[in-house]
Each structure stands twice: as structure tokens, then as C-alpha cells.
PDB file of C-alpha atoms in Angstrom:
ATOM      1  CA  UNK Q 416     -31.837 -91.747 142.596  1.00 75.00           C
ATOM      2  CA  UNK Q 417     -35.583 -92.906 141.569  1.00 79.00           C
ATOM      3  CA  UNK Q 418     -38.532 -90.537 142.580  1.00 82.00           C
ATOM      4  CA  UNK Q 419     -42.348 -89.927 141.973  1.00 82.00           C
ATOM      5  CA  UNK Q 420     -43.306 -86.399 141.895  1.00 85.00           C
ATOM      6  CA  UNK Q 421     -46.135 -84.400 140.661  1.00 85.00           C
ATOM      7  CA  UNK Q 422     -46.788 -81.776 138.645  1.00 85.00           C
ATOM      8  CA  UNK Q 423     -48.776 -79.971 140.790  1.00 88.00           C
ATOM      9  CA  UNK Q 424     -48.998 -80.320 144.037  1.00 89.00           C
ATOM     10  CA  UNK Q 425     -52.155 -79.766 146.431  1.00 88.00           C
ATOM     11  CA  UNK Q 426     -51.957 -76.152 147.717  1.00 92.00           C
ATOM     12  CA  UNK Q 427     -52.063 -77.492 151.563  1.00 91.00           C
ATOM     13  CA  UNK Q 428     -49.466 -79.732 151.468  1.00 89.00           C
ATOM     14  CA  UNK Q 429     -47.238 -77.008 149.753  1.00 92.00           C
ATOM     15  CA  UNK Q 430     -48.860 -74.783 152.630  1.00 94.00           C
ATOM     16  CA  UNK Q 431     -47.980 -77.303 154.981  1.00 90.00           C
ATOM     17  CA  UNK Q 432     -44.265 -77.466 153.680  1.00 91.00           C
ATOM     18  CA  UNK Q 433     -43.890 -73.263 154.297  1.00 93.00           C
ATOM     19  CA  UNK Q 434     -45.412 -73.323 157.468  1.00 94.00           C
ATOM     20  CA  UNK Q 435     -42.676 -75.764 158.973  1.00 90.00           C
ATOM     21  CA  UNK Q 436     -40.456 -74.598 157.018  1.00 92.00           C
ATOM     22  CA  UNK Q 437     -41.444 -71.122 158.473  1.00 94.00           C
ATOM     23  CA  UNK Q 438     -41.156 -73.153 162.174  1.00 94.00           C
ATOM     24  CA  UNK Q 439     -37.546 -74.180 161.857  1.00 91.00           C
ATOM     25  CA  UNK Q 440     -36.339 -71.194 160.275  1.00 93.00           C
ATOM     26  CA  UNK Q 441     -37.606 -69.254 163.218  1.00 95.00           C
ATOM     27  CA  UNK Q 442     -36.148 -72.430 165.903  1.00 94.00           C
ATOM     28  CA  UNK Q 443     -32.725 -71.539 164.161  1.00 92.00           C
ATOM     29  CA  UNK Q 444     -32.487 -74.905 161.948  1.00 88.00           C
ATOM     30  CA  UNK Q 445     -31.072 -74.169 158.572  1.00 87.00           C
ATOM     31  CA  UNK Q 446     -33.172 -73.968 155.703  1.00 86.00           C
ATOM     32  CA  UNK Q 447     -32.202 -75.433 151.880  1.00 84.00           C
ATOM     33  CA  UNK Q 448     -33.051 -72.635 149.232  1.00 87.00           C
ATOM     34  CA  UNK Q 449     -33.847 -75.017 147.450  1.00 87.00           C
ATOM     35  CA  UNK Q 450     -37.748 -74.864 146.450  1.00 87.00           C
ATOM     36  CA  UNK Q 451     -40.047 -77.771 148.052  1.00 88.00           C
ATOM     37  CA  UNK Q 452     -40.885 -80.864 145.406  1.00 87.00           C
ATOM     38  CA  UNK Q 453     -43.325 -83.615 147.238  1.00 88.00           C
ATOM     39  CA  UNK Q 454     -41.958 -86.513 145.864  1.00 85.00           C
ATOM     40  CA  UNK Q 455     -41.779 -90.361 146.627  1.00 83.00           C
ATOM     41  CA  UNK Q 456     -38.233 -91.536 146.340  1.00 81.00           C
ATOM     42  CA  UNK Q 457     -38.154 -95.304 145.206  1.00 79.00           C
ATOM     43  CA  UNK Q 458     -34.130 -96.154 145.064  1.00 78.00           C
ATOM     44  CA  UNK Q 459     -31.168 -94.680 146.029  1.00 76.00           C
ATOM     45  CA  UNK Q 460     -27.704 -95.421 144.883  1.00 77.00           C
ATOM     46  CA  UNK Q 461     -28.952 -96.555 141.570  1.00 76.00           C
ATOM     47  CA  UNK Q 462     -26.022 -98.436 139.375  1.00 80.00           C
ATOM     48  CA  UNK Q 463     -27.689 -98.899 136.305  1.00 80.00           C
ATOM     49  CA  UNK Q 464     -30.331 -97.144 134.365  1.00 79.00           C
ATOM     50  CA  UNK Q 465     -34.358 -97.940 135.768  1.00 78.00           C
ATOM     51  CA  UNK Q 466     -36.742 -98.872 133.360  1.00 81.00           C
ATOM     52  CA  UNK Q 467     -39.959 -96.682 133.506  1.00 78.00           C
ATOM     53  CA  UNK Q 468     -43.692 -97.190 133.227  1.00 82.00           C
ATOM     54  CA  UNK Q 469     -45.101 -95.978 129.931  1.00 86.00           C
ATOM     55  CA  UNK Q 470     -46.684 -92.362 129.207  1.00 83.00           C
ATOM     56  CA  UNK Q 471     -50.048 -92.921 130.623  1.00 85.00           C
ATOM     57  CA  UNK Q 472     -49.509 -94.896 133.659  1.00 86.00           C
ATOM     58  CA  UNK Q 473     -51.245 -94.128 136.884  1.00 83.00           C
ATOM     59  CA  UNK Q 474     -49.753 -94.865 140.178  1.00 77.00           C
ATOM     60  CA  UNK Q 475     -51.640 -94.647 143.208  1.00 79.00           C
ATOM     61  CA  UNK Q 476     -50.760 -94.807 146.889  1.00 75.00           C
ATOM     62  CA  UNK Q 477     -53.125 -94.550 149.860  1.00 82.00           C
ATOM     63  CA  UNK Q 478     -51.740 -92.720 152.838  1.00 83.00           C
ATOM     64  CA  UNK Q 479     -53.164 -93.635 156.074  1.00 89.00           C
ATOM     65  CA  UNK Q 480     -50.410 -91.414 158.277  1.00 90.00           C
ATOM     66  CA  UNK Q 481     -47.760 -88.916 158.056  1.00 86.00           C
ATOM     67  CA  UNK Q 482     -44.293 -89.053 159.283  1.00 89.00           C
ATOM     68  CA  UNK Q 483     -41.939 -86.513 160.460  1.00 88.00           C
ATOM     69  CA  UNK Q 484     -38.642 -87.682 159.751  1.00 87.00           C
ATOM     70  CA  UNK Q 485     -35.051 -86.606 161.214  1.00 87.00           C
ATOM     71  CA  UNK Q 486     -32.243 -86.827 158.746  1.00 84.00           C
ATOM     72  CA  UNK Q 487     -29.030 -87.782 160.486  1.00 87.00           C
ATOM     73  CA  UNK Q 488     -25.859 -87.676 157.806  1.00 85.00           C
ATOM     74  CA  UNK Q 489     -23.787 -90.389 159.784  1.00 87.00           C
ATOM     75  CA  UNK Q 490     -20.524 -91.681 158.163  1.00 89.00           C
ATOM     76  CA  UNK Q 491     -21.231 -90.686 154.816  1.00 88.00           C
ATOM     77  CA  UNK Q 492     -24.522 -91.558 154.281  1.00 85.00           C
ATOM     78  CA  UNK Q 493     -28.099 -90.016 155.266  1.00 84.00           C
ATOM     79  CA  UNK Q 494     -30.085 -92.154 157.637  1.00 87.00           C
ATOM     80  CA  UNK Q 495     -33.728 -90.734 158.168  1.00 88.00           C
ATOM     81  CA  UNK Q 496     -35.290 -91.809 161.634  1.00 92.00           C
ATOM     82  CA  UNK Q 497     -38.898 -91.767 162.181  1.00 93.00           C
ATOM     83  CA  UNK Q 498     -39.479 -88.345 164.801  1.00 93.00           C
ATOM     84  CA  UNK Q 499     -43.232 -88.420 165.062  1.00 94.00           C
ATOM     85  CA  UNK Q 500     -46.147 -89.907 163.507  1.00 94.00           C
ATOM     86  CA  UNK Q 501     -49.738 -88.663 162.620  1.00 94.00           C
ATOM     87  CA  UNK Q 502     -52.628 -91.650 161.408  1.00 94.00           C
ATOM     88  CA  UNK Q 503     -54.721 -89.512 158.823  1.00 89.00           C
ATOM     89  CA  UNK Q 504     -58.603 -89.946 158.694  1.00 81.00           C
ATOM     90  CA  UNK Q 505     -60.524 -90.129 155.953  1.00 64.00           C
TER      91      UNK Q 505
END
């Protein structure tokens, strides 16, 4: 797998990530103990090694919504359906 993270992420959206977390906890959905890592993930199933962007590049991505996504694991694989969506103002 291929991913963009960050080193440190903005305190809301790691707010953001408790607080639902929080929500399905108490809902009875299981919760990873795994520690939240906002990240951007760019290829799956990779065969072969990627080649990266040099030390110093700057990526930038401008979000106009968020997207709550359900993860289905269906015959092996993880399929992630679009649940809800939010269009962000600026």
C-alpha cells in the first residue's frame, strides 16, 4: 500500500476522529486499538516498489467535502461505500 500522511495532524480533525470514535464505541461497533493516522491512501495491492517525490516536495489537495465511508470486507477484499456526505465551506 501507498499513503500520504502527516506529521502532525490538526488538533480538530484528531478531535473529530475521538469523538466518533467515542460514538461507535458507545453504539456497540468495535473499535481498532490501533491509534488514528489521517492519511491519503494512493494504491493498494502494490506489486512493485513506487518511486517517491524528492525530500522537499509539497503536495497539496483542496477538500471541498467530507465523506463518511462504510467498509464492507466482501469476498476477500475491503470495498468502502460512500454512507454520507458533508460539502465544506470555506
Amino acid at each position: 500500500m501507498v499513503w500520504l500522511g502527516t506529521r502532525q495532524p490538526p488538533r480538530g480533525l484528531l478531535q473529530l476522529a475521538s469523538m466518533l470514535r467515542a460514538q461507535a464505541a458507545r453504539s456497540g461497533c468495535y473499535q481498532s486499538p490501533q491509534p488514528f493516522h489521517p492519511h491519503i491512501t494512493l494504491l493498494r495491492d502494490a506489486g512493485r516498489a513506487v518511486a517517491l517525490p524528492p525530500p522537499g516536495f509539497s503536495w497539496s489537495f483542496p477538500v471541498t467535502e467530507f465523506v463518511l465511508y462504510e467498509s464492507r470486507f466482501e469476498r476477500g477484499r475491503t470495498r468502502y461505500i460512500p454512507f454520507q456526505r458533508w460539502t465544506l465551506n470555506e
